[in-house]
Every structure is written in structure tokens, then in C-alpha cells.
CSV table of C-alpha atoms in Angstrom, one decimal:
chain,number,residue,atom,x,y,z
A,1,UNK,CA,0.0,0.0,0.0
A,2,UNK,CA,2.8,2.4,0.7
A,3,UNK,CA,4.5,1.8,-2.1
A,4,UNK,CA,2.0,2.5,-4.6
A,5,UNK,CA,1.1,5.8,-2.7
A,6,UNK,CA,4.7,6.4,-3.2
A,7,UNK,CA,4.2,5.6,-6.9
A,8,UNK,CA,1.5,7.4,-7.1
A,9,UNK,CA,2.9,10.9,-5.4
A,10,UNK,CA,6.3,10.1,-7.9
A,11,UNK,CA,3.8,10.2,-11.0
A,12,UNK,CA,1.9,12.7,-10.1
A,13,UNK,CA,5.0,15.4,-8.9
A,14,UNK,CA,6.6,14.6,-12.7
A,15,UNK,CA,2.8,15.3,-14.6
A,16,UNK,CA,2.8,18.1,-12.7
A,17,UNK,CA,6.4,19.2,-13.6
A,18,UNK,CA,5.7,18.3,-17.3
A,19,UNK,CA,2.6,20.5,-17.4
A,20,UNK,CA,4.5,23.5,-16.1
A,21,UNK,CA,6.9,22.7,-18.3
A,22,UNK,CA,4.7,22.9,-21.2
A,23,UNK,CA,2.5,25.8,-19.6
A,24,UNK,CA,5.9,27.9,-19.7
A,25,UNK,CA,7.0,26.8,-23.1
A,26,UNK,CA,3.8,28.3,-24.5
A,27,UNK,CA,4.0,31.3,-22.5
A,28,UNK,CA,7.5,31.6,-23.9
A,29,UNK,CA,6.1,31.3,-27.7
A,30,UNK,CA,3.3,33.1,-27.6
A,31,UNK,CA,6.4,35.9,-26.1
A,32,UNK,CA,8.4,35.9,-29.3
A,33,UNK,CA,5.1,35.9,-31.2
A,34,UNK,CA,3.9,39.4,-29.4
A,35,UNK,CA,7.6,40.2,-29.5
A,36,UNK,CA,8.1,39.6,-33.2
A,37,UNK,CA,4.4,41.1,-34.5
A,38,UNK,CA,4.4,43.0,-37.9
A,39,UNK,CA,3.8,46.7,-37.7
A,40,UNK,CA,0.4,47.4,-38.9
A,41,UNK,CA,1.1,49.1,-42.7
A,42,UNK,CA,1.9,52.9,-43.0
A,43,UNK,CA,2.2,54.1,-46.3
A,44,UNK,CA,3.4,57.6,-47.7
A,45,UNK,CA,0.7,58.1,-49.7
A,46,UNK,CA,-1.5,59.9,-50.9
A,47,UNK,CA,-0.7,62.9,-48.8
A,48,UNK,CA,2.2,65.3,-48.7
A,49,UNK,CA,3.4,64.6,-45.4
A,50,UNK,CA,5.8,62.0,-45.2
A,51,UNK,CA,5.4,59.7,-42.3
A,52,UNK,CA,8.6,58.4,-39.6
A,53,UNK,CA,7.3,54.8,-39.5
A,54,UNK,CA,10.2,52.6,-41.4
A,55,UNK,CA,9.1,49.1,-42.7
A,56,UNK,CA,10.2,46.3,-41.4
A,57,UNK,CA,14.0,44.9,-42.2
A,58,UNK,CA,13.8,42.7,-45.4
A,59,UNK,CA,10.5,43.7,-46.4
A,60,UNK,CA,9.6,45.2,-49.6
A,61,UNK,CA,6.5,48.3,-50.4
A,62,UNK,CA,4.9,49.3,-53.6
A,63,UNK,CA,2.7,52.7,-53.2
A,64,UNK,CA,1.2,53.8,-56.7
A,65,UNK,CA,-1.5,55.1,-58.2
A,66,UNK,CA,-2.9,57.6,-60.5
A,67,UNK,CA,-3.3,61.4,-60.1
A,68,UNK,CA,-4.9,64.2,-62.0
A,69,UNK,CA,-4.1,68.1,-61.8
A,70,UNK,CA,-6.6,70.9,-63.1
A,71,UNK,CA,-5.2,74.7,-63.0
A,72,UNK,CA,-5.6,78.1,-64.6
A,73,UNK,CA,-3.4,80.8,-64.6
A,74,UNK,CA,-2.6,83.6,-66.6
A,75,UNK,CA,1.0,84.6,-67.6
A,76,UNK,CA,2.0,87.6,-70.1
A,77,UNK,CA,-1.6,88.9,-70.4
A,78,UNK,CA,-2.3,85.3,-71.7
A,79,UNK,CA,-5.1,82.8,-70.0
A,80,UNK,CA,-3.5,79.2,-69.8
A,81,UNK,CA,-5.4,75.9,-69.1
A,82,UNK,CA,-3.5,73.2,-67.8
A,83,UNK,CA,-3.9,69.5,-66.9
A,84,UNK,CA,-1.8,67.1,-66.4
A,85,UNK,CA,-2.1,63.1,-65.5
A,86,UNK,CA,0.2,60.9,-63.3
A,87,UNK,CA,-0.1,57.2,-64.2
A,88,UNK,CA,1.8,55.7,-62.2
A,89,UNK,CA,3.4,57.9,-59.4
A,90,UNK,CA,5.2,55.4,-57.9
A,91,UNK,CA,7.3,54.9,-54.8
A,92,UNK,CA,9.5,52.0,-54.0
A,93,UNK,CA,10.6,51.3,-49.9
A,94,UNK,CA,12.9,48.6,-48.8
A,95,UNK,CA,13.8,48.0,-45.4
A,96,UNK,CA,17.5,47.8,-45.2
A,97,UNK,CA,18.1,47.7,-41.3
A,98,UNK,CA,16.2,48.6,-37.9
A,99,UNK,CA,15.3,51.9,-38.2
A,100,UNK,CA,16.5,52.4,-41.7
A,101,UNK,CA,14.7,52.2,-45.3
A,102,UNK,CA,15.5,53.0,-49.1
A,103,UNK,CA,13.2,54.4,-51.5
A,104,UNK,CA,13.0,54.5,-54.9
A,105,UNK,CA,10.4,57.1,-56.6
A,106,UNK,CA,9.5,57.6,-59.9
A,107,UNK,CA,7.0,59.4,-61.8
A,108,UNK,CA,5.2,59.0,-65.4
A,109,UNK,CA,3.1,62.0,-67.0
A,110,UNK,CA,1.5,63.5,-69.3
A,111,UNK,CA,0.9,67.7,-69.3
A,112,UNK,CA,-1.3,69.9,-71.5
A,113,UNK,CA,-1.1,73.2,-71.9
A,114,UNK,CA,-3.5,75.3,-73.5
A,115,UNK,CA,-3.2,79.2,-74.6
A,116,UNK,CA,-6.0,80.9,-74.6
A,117,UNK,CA,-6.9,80.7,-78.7
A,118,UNK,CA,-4.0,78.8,-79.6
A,119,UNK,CA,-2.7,75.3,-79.9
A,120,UNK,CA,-2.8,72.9,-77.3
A,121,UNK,CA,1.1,72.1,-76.5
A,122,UNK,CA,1.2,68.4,-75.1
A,123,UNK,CA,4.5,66.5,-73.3
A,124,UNK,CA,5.0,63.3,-72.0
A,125,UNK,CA,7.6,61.0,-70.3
A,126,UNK,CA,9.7,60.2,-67.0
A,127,UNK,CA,10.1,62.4,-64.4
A,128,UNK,CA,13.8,62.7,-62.7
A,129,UNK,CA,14.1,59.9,-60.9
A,130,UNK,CA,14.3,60.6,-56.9
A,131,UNK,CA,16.4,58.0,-54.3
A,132,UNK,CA,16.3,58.5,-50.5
A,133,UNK,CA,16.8,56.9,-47.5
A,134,UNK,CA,14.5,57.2,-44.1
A,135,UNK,CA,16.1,57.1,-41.1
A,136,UNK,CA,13.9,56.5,-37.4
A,137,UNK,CA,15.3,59.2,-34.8
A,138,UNK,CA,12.9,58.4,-32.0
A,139,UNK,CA,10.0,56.6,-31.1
A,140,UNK,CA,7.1,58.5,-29.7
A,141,UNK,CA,7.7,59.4,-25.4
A,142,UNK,CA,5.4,61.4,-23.5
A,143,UNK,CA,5.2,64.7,-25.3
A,144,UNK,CA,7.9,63.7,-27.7
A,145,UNK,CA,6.7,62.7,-31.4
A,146,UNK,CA,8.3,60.0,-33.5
A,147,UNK,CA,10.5,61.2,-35.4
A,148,UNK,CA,12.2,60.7,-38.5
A,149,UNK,CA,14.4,61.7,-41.3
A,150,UNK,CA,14.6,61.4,-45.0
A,151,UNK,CA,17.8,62.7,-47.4
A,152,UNK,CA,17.0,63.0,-50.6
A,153,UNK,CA,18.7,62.9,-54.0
A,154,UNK,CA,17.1,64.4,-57.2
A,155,UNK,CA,18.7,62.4,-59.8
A,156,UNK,CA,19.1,63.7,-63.9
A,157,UNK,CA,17.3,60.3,-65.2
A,158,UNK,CA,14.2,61.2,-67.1
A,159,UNK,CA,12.8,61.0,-70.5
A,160,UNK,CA,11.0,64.5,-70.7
A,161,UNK,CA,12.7,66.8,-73.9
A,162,UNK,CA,11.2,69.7,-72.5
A,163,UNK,CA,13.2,70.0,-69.1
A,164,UNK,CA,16.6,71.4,-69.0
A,165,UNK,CA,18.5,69.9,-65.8
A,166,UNK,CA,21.4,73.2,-65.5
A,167,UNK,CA,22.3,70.7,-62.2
A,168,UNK,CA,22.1,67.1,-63.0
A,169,UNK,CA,22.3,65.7,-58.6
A,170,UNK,CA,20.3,67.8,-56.2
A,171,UNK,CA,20.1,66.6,-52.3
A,172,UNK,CA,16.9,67.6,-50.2
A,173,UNK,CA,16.2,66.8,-46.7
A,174,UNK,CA,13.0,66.6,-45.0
A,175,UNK,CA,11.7,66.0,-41.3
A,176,UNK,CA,8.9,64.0,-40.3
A,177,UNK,CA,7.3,63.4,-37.3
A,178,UNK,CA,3.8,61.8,-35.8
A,179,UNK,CA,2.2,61.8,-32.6
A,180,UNK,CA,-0.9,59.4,-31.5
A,181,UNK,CA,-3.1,62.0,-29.5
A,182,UNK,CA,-5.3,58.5,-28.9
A,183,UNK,CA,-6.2,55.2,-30.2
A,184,UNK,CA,-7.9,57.3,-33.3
A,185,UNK,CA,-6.5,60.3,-33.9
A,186,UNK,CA,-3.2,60.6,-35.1
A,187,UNK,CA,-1.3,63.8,-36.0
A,188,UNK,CA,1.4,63.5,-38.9
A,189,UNK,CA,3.9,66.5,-40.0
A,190,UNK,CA,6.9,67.1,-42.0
A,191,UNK,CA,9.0,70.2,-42.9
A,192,UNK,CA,11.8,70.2,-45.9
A,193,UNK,CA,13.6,71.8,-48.5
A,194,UNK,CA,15.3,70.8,-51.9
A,195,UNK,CA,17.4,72.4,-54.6
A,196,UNK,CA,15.4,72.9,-57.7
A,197,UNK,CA,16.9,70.9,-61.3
A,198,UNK,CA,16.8,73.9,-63.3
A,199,UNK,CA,16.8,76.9,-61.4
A,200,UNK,CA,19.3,75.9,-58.6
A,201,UNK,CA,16.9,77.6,-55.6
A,202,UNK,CA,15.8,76.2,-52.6
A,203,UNK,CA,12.4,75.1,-52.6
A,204,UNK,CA,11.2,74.6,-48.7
A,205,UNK,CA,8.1,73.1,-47.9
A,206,UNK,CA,5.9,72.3,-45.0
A,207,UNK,CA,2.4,70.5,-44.4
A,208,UNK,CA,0.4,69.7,-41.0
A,209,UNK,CA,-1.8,66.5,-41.8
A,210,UNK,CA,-4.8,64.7,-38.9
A,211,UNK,CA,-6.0,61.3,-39.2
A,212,UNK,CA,-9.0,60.0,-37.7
A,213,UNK,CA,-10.0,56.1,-37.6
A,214,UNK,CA,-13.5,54.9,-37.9
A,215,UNK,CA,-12.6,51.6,-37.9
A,216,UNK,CA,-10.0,49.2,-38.1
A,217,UNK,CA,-10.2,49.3,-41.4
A,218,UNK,CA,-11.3,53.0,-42.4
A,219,UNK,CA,-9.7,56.2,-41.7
A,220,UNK,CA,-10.1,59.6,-43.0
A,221,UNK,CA,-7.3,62.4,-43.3
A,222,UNK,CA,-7.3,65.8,-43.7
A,223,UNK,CA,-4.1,67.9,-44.3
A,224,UNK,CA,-3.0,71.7,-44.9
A,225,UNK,CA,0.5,71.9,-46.5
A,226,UNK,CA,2.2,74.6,-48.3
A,227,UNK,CA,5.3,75.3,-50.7
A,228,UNK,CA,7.5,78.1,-51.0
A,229,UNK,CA,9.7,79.0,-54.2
A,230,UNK,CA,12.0,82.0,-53.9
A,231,UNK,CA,10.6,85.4,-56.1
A,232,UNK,CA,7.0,84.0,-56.4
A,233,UNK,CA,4.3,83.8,-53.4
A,234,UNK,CA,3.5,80.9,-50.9
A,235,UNK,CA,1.5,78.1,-52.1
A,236,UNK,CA,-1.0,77.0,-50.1
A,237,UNK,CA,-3.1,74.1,-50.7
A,238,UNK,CA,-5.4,71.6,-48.4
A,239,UNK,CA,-6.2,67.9,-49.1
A,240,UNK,CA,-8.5,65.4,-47.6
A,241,UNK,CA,-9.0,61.5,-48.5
A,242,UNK,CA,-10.0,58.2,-47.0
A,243,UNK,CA,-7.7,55.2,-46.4
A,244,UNK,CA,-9.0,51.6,-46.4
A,245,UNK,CA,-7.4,48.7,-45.2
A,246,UNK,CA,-8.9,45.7,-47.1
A,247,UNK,CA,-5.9,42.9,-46.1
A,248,UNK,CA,-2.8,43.2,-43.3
A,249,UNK,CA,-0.6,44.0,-46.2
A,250,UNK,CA,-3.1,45.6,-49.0
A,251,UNK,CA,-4.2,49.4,-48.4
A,252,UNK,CA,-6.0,51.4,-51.1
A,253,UNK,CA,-6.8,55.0,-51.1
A,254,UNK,CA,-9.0,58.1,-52.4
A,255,UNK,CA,-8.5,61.8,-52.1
A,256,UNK,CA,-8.9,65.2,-53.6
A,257,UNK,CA,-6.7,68.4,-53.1
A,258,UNK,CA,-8.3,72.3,-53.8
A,259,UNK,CA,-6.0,75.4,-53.6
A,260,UNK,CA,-6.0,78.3,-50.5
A,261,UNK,CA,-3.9,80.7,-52.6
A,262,UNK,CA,-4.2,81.9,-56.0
A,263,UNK,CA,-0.8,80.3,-57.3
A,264,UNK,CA,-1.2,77.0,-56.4
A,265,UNK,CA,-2.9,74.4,-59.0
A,266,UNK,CA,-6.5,74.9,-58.4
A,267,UNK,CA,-7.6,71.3,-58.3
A,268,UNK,CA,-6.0,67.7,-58.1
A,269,UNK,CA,-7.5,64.2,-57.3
A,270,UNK,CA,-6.0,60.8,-57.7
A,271,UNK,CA,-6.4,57.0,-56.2
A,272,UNK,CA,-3.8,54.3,-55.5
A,273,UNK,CA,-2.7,51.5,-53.5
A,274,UNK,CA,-0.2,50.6,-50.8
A,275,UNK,CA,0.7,46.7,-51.2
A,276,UNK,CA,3.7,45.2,-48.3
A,277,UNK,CA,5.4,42.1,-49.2
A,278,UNK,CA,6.6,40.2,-46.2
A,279,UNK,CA,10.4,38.2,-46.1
């Protein structure tokens, strides 16, 4: 009798030992599962605020889509109609390290540009092409945004006869930074400046964007955001849209963009996609 209650105490101390065992070993996994989650998928588009998240190391981004520009203006006591359409404005994003990504952008157009009574003049082709890098400063702390910042480089590869390049490599530099006032809103910014590709000036520009989430799935976005080219006044424009995530990796978007002040393009609207391909 006492030795099978001893049997019976030795079996049940090492099922009891196995299940803690076991108990810990999940506890462990599902660790490195919550340790090692994906990001949930921030795109730079369709905005004009760039945004500090970086993708993930080894992962690979397409953002493209289509956009359309309407404007009038009037220049040497002439009336000018112009349009133009972007198919595709596309952006590359590779995530070389933690905390460090490289883009590749590259845009396709086509531009009319209409005289009052006279012909129609009509271009098309490759835009310069534009390589950058993002590099995460700081995550968000207290009062403290993230932060981030991209270096740019304006490169002379395009296919468009009408532009004259006078300097071929151009840097620009642009801060970003976004700050999660709660589980819905979100508040995004970026300030930056560039050397123009024919004139040699510096271009600076700003923009102040705030995103609100419906769902898990649907947000909206609304953004003022301004640029400023040396001898002409500010441009001020405002922009709103509505993001929907329809898989973890798959975003598509909407928006529309209306000028503040006279001399920026009156109207522009477009739609595109963000798609995130894991390692």
C-alpha cells in the first residue's frame, strides 16, 4: 500500500512538472510571437506629409497610383489651361536595417497646356528619378513625437525633352514626425527643403496633416500643406482623403486636393494602392 502511494505521489510530482513545463514553453512562444508582431502598414501616400514609420528589415513596399491636376493661370496677359495626369506615381521602400529604409520614386506623366486661342502644347515622359533613404530618430515618449528623417537625391534620369537639368544631382532633406493623441487620432507633419533641377533655388516646404480612424479598417485624413519657391508667393493648398485597409498587407486610397492661394494648382485628385510584401 505504501508503495503505490509512493508511486503514485512520484507520478503525479513529474505530470505536474511536465505540465508547467509545457504551460511555460507556451508562455515563452506566444512571447516571441507578441515580441516579433508585424507593424500594422503605413504608407506615404496619398498625402504630402511624409510619415517616420520605417518598414520592417527585409520587407519590400509598392505605393502607386494615378493622379490628375486641373489649373488656370494667366501669364503675359495670356489665359493658360493646364492639366496634367500621373499614371503611375510610384514609390519604391525597402527596409534595409532597424530603423533604416530605401526608396526609390518615380514618376510618369503626361501635361497639356492650353493658350487661350491657340494650340494645345502636349508632353509626356519620365520624371527625374528621386532616391532617398528614411532614417527612425525616436520613437514616440510622453510629449515627444516620433521622429524621423529622409535625405534626398534628385537624380538627372528622365525621359521628358522639355526640361533642362542646368544641375544634374540635387540633395533635399525633409523631417517628419507623428504623434498618436489617442487610439484614433493621429497627428502627422513634415518640414523640408530641396534644390530645384533647373533653377538651382531652394524650394522649402511644410504641411500639417490629422487622421482619424473609424474603424479598423477606415480612416479619414485631412491635411494643410504649403510650398515656398523663392521670387513667387506661398502656395498653399489643403487635401483630404480616406484610407481603407482591405488585407494586413493591402491598403487602397481616395482623395482630392483644392488650392488656398491663387498660385497654387486649383484642383488635383487621384487614387492608388499601398501593397507590403513580407520576407
Amino acid at each position: 500500500m505504501e508503495k503505490g502511494c509512493f508511486t503514485a505521489i512520484i507520478l503525479g510530482l513529474v505530470f505536474s512538472s511536465t505540465i508547467q513545463a509545457q504551460d511555460k514553453a507556451q508562455a515563452d512562444s506566444t512571447h516571441v510571437r507578441h515580441k516579433n508582431l508585424i507593424p500594422t502598414l503605413t504608407i506615404d501616400r496619398p498625402d504630402q506629409t511624409d510619415s517616420p514609420y520605417v518598414i520592417p528589415v527585409g520587407f519590400f513596399q509598392i505605393e502607386t497610383g494615378i493622379q490628375h491636376h486641373w489649373d488656370r493661370y494667366q501669364e503675359d496677359s495670356l489665359q493658360y489651361s493646364y492639366r496634367s495626369i500621373t499614371y503611375p506615381n510610384l514609390l519604391l521602400r525597402y527596409g534595409l536595417m532597424k530603423g533604416v529604409e530605401i526608396r526609390l520614386e518615380e514618376n510618369y506623366g503626361v501635361e497639356r497646356v492650353k493658350p487661350q486661342d491657340r494650340t494645345q502644347d502636349k508632353t509626356t515622359g519620365l520624371y527625374p528619378a528621386l532616391l532617398a533613404a528614411k532614417i527612425k530618430l525616436f520613437d514616440q515618449k510622453g510629449l515627444r513625437p516620433n521622429i524621423a528623417v529622409l535625405v534626398k537625391v534628385f537624380t538627372p534620369f528622365h525621359t521628358r525633352k522639355e526640361l533642362d537639368l542646368t544641375h544634374k544631382f540635387t540633395p533635399g532633406l525633409v523631417g517628419a514626425f507623428s504623434h498618436s493623441i489617442s487610439d484614433r487620432f493621429v497627428l502627422d507633419g513634415s518640414i523640408g527643403a530641396y534644390i530645384d533641377q533647373t533653377t538651382g533655388d531652394i524650394v522649402s516646404h511644410y504641411s500639417l496633416s490629422q487622421a482619424v480612424g473609424f474603424t479598423e479598417k477606415l480612416s479619414m485624413f485631412a491635411e494643410v500643406f504649403c510650398i515656398n519657391i523663392p521670387g513667387e508667393p506661398s502656395q498653399y493648398a489643403a487635401d483630404t482623403g480616406l484610407l481603407y485597409m482591405l488585407r494586413p498587407n493591402l491598403q487602397l486610397d481616395v482623395y482630392v486636393s483644392k488650392s488656398i492661394s491663387y498660385h497654387a494648382i486649383d484642383i488635383y485628385a487621384g487614387a492608388g494602392i499601398g501593397i507590403r510584401f513580407p520576407r
